[in-house]
């Protein structure tokens, strides 16, 4: 029987060029691909690689987003294993942690490394299946995409010729990391060059052995981080002291560019885009007769070749061309499509000003109700939660600090230490950073609460007898 392939889905990064949709706490990969109600980028990745050829995924993410990962896994009826990173260390240590995890479960494990935020059309799994024999024999296969324009934000692979005995497989002659425009244009004109998709296939053991040989310090650090990991309901949390010792480098630089095992598999017949900026969203979307991409309640008059997206209200544009308009409840972006890469610089300015709009959405509609951030001070938040009649939610700890949940109106039931407790107006529940509180509104009216989120130390002393400590942990979050 053929061994199942384990998808390793990488969920790091913010996707800053897709602000204001993407925020630090709600990054691009967890946002809907085609507007409200569609699958998120992460969920689309999961769905693309599931079925008889694939095992349950391993997801590597920021520890603070583990609950969000679980919720989105649940929405597509997948289990998966979640590895929480205490600090970011680029893709190299993340992929190695997943490979070690897969190998410890099964020494014959085959892993497929996948970015969580790309758009792909076509039968990519047909090509992946065709590359299995080479991966079984110790090859590390990097999948390449035929370039359609001289993109400066991608890495490139140059074709070194076919590999005998493996149909469709090629040698890699050279890695070119994010060339300038003129260099990229020359590469494309010369031919035999591919964009590096970030997708790769290999045996877990092969990658582990190459890390051990090429970067023993990172191999030891990640092994130690996994050995010292804390097992939680939301997955495992890697040991921070060990993980910090790993090199902050991508897998390509740590291993792929230095190993003789590397090979290239062109993704012929597959459309791919990493959707890194709003112009990329425009390029991959269906357009109307005027060349416009319109999402939400939008009226466009005398407007051509533009992307206009609204979440909650009417947006009207007149006399625009080659323009991007992104409307969210708390921020609006207007830019020329040609300037969409510059959104990252705007985000850097927002970060420097400690603007709330770069960190989180002020208002979020949820299946069970609504969350509204009403105040922010030194990174701490005050949120108003409205839980609809008969709805349930798991209110998760922040991962970095405690939080307090106080009932404003209505009545709720929560599970604490295995027993059901009723909470009413004025009562407060404390939630530790790594805990989750299951909460239900059993009434016919709304349940309203204040959620105080602390990102640093906090002293809960003196709160009186209304303080209820929540100790149950469940894999779901707001």
XYZ file of C-alpha atoms in Angstrom:
478
model
C 0.000 0.000 0.000
C 1.315 3.447 -0.937
C 2.279 5.628 2.008
C -0.008 8.653 2.530
C 1.541 12.079 2.099
C 1.381 14.340 5.158
C 0.613 17.973 4.230
C 2.731 20.391 6.285
C 0.944 23.736 6.185
C 2.927 26.828 7.199
C 0.783 29.600 8.691
C 3.305 32.272 9.649
C 3.406 35.922 8.634
C 0.860 38.714 8.394
C 0.532 39.338 4.657
C 1.010 43.068 5.216
C 0.532 44.026 1.546
C -3.091 42.873 1.863
C -3.935 45.370 4.599
C -6.614 46.377 5.615
C -8.088 42.880 5.112
C -5.038 41.264 6.701
C -4.096 42.224 10.267
C -1.480 40.929 12.698
C -4.115 39.007 14.677
C -6.192 38.074 11.599
C -3.522 37.552 8.921
C -4.061 36.931 5.231
C -4.065 33.139 5.381
C -7.126 33.124 7.676
C -9.121 35.550 5.523
C -11.677 34.505 2.844
C -10.262 34.108 -0.651
C -13.273 35.478 -2.535
C -15.037 37.674 -0.027
C -17.368 36.956 2.877
C -18.610 33.376 3.104
C -15.870 31.776 0.991
C -13.121 29.460 2.213
C -10.081 31.132 3.702
C -6.683 30.755 2.026
C -5.699 28.290 4.764
C -8.869 26.249 4.333
C -8.487 26.209 0.543
C -4.984 24.787 1.025
C -6.321 22.072 3.332
C -9.099 21.165 0.906
C -6.724 21.002 -2.049
C -4.630 18.278 -0.440
C -7.040 15.914 1.278
C -8.391 12.525 0.295
C -6.997 9.007 -0.095
C -3.484 10.192 -1.043
C -3.098 12.386 2.020
C -2.886 11.989 5.782
C -4.226 14.520 8.304
C -2.188 17.744 8.072
C 0.476 19.120 10.370
C 0.026 22.878 10.812
C 2.852 25.101 12.049
C 1.679 28.482 13.303
C 2.280 31.285 15.776
C 1.282 29.937 19.193
C -1.204 32.784 19.624
C -3.090 31.648 16.495
C -3.409 27.972 17.457
C -7.041 28.395 18.494
C -7.890 30.141 15.216
C -6.241 27.275 13.325
C -8.339 24.739 15.226
C -11.561 26.621 14.509
C -10.823 26.750 10.787
C -9.845 23.073 10.771
C -13.152 22.243 12.439
C -15.068 24.231 9.817
C -13.766 21.913 7.066
C -14.077 18.761 9.224
C -10.349 18.094 9.615
C -8.407 17.214 12.740
C -4.727 17.770 12.073
C -1.852 18.362 14.467
C -0.875 21.902 15.423
C 2.669 22.966 16.293
C 2.799 26.341 18.038
C 5.896 28.487 17.583
C 6.755 30.604 20.652
C 8.787 32.954 18.417
C 9.061 33.311 14.639
C 12.095 31.663 13.044
C 11.231 31.688 9.331
C 10.326 28.574 7.344
C 13.471 26.497 7.952
C 12.957 25.686 11.652
C 9.179 25.438 11.114
C 9.535 22.800 8.399
C 12.155 20.921 10.416
C 9.858 20.824 13.478
C 7.072 19.356 11.355
C 9.450 16.829 9.747
C 10.664 15.672 13.165
C 7.071 15.369 14.375
C 6.076 13.319 11.315
C 9.181 11.124 11.537
C 8.597 10.296 15.202
C 5.107 9.108 14.300
C 6.302 7.180 11.238
C 9.967 6.823 10.138
C 8.731 6.335 6.547
C 6.692 9.566 6.547
C 6.474 11.585 3.331
C 5.786 15.319 3.780
C 4.424 17.925 1.378
C 5.386 21.434 2.509
C 2.727 24.017 1.641
C 2.428 27.762 2.177
C -1.047 28.470 3.548
C -1.809 31.606 1.558
C -1.507 30.782 -2.161
C -4.138 30.476 -4.881
C -3.808 27.440 -7.170
C -5.933 26.241 -10.086
C -5.371 22.956 -11.888
C -4.538 19.364 -10.980
C -1.437 19.937 -8.890
C -1.884 16.620 -7.067
C -1.362 14.721 -10.325
C 2.158 16.169 -10.540
C 2.797 15.611 -6.833
C 1.854 11.942 -7.144
C 4.164 11.578 -10.158
C 7.105 12.851 -8.064
C 6.663 10.309 -5.259
C 9.173 7.743 -6.625
C 11.921 10.377 -6.691
C 11.075 11.531 -3.163
C 11.044 7.909 -1.981
C 14.592 7.606 -3.346
C 15.887 10.553 -1.327
C 15.199 13.502 -3.609
C 13.928 16.848 -2.294
C 11.530 18.123 -4.948
C 10.833 21.828 -5.294
C 7.854 22.631 -7.507
C 8.337 25.445 -10.005
C 5.860 27.644 -11.876
C 6.365 28.935 -15.408
C 6.757 32.733 -15.032
C 4.367 34.992 -16.927
C 6.013 38.330 -16.108
C 9.260 39.569 -14.461
C 8.103 39.478 -10.831
C 10.729 40.856 -8.412
C 9.110 39.478 -5.267
C 9.628 35.784 -6.096
C 12.622 33.468 -6.055
C 13.564 31.723 -9.316
C 14.910 28.265 -10.197
C 16.836 27.642 -13.408
C 16.515 24.318 -15.214
C 19.630 22.137 -15.160
C 18.283 19.413 -17.456
C 16.200 16.292 -17.033
C 16.878 13.695 -14.349
C 17.148 10.202 -15.827
C 14.612 7.580 -14.709
C 12.184 10.140 -13.221
C 9.785 11.508 -15.876
C 9.055 15.190 -15.357
C 11.934 15.754 -12.921
C 14.773 18.207 -13.617
C 18.057 19.220 -12.041
C 18.321 22.670 -10.476
C 21.123 24.672 -12.086
C 20.767 27.789 -9.941
C 18.679 29.503 -7.284
C 18.045 33.206 -7.868
C 16.568 35.024 -4.872
C 14.204 37.912 -5.690
C 16.074 39.470 -8.629
C 15.658 43.066 -9.760
C 13.287 43.792 -12.624
C 15.949 43.823 -15.363
C 17.538 40.612 -14.039
C 14.153 38.898 -13.854
C 13.376 39.977 -17.400
C 16.680 38.556 -18.665
C 16.012 35.264 -16.878
C 12.618 34.920 -18.514
C 13.924 35.862 -21.944
C 16.675 33.239 -21.641
C 14.073 30.543 -20.885
C 14.361 27.462 -18.697
C 13.464 29.360 -15.551
C 10.667 28.906 -13.004
C 9.216 30.776 -10.085
C 9.840 28.955 -6.797
C 6.346 28.121 -5.552
C 7.360 27.353 -1.964
C 5.844 23.871 -2.326
C 8.166 20.886 -1.824
C 7.947 17.092 -1.408
C 10.377 14.816 0.432
C 10.695 12.091 3.011
C 10.801 13.562 6.507
C 13.972 11.573 7.155
C 15.701 13.117 4.117
C 15.109 16.665 5.339
C 16.135 15.824 8.904
C 19.390 14.230 7.713
C 20.224 17.242 5.536
C 19.568 19.685 8.394
C 21.770 17.569 10.659
C 24.549 17.683 8.064
C 24.229 21.287 6.841
C 23.023 23.174 9.928
C 23.670 21.082 13.042
C 23.019 24.034 15.362
C 19.483 24.517 14.045
C 18.928 20.748 13.999
C 19.883 20.535 17.682
C 17.820 23.607 18.593
C 14.626 22.406 16.920
C 15.086 18.854 18.240
C 15.446 20.307 21.743
C 12.403 22.520 21.229
C 10.322 19.484 20.264
C 11.715 17.363 23.114
C 10.818 20.116 25.583
C 7.475 20.980 23.993
C 4.432 21.486 26.184
C 1.419 19.374 25.248
C -1.771 21.423 25.192
C -5.319 20.830 24.047
C -4.629 23.292 21.216
C -1.570 21.310 20.079
C 2.031 21.435 21.196
C 3.997 24.539 22.114
C 7.685 24.313 21.229
C 10.155 25.120 24.002
C 11.054 28.771 23.534
C 14.598 28.715 24.946
C 15.631 25.958 22.544
C 13.709 27.274 19.536
C 15.340 30.704 19.822
C 18.697 29.081 19.080
C 17.546 28.023 15.594
C 18.680 30.107 12.627
C 16.091 32.620 11.450
C 16.337 31.459 7.826
C 14.110 29.975 5.110
C 14.388 26.303 4.191
C 15.718 27.238 0.760
C 18.776 28.989 2.184
C 19.409 26.486 4.952
C 19.069 23.299 2.885
C 17.722 23.494 -0.658
C 20.472 25.711 -2.078
C 23.169 23.533 -0.511
C 22.024 19.948 -0.989
C 22.745 17.658 -3.972
C 19.352 16.032 -3.305
C 17.427 19.027 -4.674
C 15.396 18.657 -7.873
C 12.803 20.660 -9.802
C 9.318 19.588 -10.884
C 7.632 22.109 -13.211
C 3.925 22.619 -12.509
C 2.798 22.461 -16.134
C -0.892 23.217 -16.552
C -1.230 24.680 -13.056
C -2.058 28.329 -12.343
C -0.341 29.646 -9.213
C -0.102 32.945 -7.401
C 1.057 33.721 -3.888
C -1.451 36.603 -3.785
C 1.097 38.826 -2.101
C -0.547 42.147 -2.954
C -3.871 43.597 -4.085
C -2.792 43.686 -7.726
C -2.283 39.907 -7.522
C -5.836 39.531 -6.167
C -7.025 41.491 -9.186
C -4.978 39.396 -11.611
C -6.355 36.050 -10.430
C -9.998 37.134 -10.082
C -12.825 36.981 -12.637
C -13.496 40.397 -14.202
C -16.584 41.987 -15.674
C -16.891 43.576 -19.133
C -15.062 46.710 -17.962
C -12.193 44.703 -16.525
C -13.344 45.319 -12.952
C -13.323 42.957 -9.967
C -16.175 43.943 -7.643
C -16.823 42.227 -4.300
C -19.635 43.180 -1.948
C -22.119 46.053 -2.246
C -20.331 48.051 -4.959
C -21.514 50.396 -7.721
C -18.889 51.302 -10.334
C -19.584 53.971 -12.980
C -17.188 54.880 -15.787
C -14.592 52.732 -13.992
C -12.238 50.270 -15.643
C -9.617 47.673 -14.664
C -10.129 48.239 -10.952
C -10.557 46.149 -7.810
C -13.265 47.393 -5.435
C -14.195 45.406 -2.330
C -16.672 46.228 0.421
C -17.423 44.225 3.557
C -20.434 45.891 5.175
C -21.652 48.974 3.295
C -22.240 50.479 -0.127
C -19.101 51.670 -1.910
C -19.575 53.777 -5.058
C -16.725 54.689 -7.416
C -16.897 57.009 -10.434
C -14.320 57.676 -13.134
C -11.590 55.430 -11.741
C -9.044 53.370 -13.663
C -6.438 50.813 -12.527
C -7.415 51.506 -8.926
C -7.760 49.438 -5.752
C -10.408 50.338 -3.161
C -10.657 48.068 -0.090
C -13.319 49.028 2.450
C -13.471 47.465 5.926
C -15.487 48.661 8.955
C -12.527 50.492 10.497
C -10.179 51.333 7.607
C -10.251 52.080 3.871
C -7.393 51.666 1.403
C -7.312 53.535 -1.920
C -4.308 53.094 -4.208
C -3.300 52.595 -7.805
C -2.858 48.941 -8.720
C 0.724 49.714 -9.714
C 1.441 50.899 -6.146
C 0.010 47.852 -4.381
C 3.460 46.664 -3.253
C 3.842 49.931 -1.312
C 1.101 48.929 1.128
C 3.809 47.229 3.190
C 5.452 50.623 3.758
C 2.114 51.994 4.916
C 1.763 49.090 7.357
C 5.252 49.814 8.709
C 4.129 53.392 9.428
C 0.996 52.142 11.160
C 3.097 49.803 13.306
C 5.459 52.629 14.228
C 2.448 54.699 15.296
C 1.045 51.725 17.257
C -2.246 52.020 15.414
C -4.867 49.493 16.454
C -5.961 49.115 12.828
C -2.769 47.270 11.945
C -3.179 44.723 14.727
C -6.831 43.725 14.683
C -10.194 44.439 13.083
C -12.333 46.685 15.250
C -15.497 44.717 14.425
C -15.754 41.067 13.439
C -18.932 39.218 12.559
C -18.788 35.627 13.794
C -21.100 32.624 13.262
C -22.214 32.901 16.880
C -22.429 36.715 17.111
C -20.115 39.695 17.027
C -16.868 41.053 18.506
C -16.127 44.784 18.703
C -12.861 46.231 20.005
C -13.812 49.444 21.770
C -10.536 50.491 23.425
C -6.823 49.751 23.224
C -4.138 50.791 25.711
C -0.494 49.654 25.532
C -1.529 46.641 23.475
C -4.305 45.602 25.889
C -7.822 45.445 24.457
C -11.377 45.933 25.663
C -13.814 44.017 23.488
C -17.606 43.830 23.516
C -18.860 40.323 22.709
C -22.449 39.644 21.694
C -23.432 35.969 21.762
C -26.710 35.332 19.936
C -29.612 33.303 21.335
C -28.882 29.567 21.738
C -25.319 30.062 20.378
C -22.099 28.670 21.837
C -18.489 29.858 21.666
C -15.127 28.933 23.131
C -13.443 32.055 24.510
C -9.749 31.373 24.285
C -6.842 32.737 26.243
C -4.541 35.090 24.338
C -1.428 32.899 24.556
C 0.536 35.862 25.958
C -1.502 37.204 28.851
C -4.632 36.567 30.959
C -8.084 37.919 30.150
C -11.279 38.745 32.031
C -14.814 38.119 30.767
C -17.592 40.102 32.498
C -21.326 39.730 31.827
C -23.024 43.004 30.864
C -26.491 41.621 30.201
C -28.182 38.308 29.705
C -27.225 34.967 31.144
C -24.605 32.445 30.128
C -23.522 28.965 31.037
C -19.887 27.933 31.082
C -17.984 24.779 31.922
C -15.464 25.145 34.755
C -13.553 22.204 36.205
C -16.015 19.840 34.574
C -19.147 21.417 36.068
C -21.651 23.787 34.480
C -21.802 27.246 36.066
C -24.349 29.987 35.345
C -22.926 33.524 35.027
C -25.095 36.650 35.238
C -24.753 40.430 35.045
C -21.705 41.708 36.952
C -19.993 38.330 37.321
C -16.484 37.865 35.961
C -14.583 34.860 34.672
C -10.777 34.895 34.533
C -9.162 32.986 31.670
C -5.499 32.054 31.814
C -3.405 32.612 28.648
C -3.410 28.968 27.575
C -6.930 28.049 28.623
C -10.312 28.175 26.923
C -13.731 28.828 28.369
C -16.716 27.074 26.738
C -19.657 29.473 26.899
C -23.317 29.052 25.846
C -26.207 31.505 25.690
C -29.240 29.332 26.600
C -31.734 32.225 26.521
C -33.930 33.779 23.819
C -32.084 37.117 24.003
C -28.509 38.267 23.391
C -25.734 37.663 25.899
C -23.399 40.688 26.087
C -19.997 40.595 27.719
C -16.871 42.712 28.149
C -13.670 40.841 27.285
C -10.553 42.509 28.729
C -7.449 41.128 27.030
C -4.093 41.692 28.755
C -0.925 41.169 26.741
C 1.451 41.758 29.623
C 1.394 41.008 33.328
C -1.799 41.639 35.249
C -2.806 41.462 38.911
C -6.276 40.002 39.454
C -6.203 40.477 43.213
C -9.104 42.212 44.975
C -11.803 41.326 42.461
C -14.021 39.825 45.155
C -16.181 36.734 45.201
C -17.503 37.243 41.660
C -14.188 36.043 40.191
C -14.469 32.517 38.734
C -11.268 30.867 37.519
C -11.638 28.934 34.255
C -9.455 25.882 34.009
C -10.946 23.784 31.213
C -9.115 23.800 27.854
C -10.892 23.228 24.569
C -9.708 23.581 20.939
C -11.903 26.456 19.776
C -11.660 30.218 20.006
C -13.343 33.487 19.284
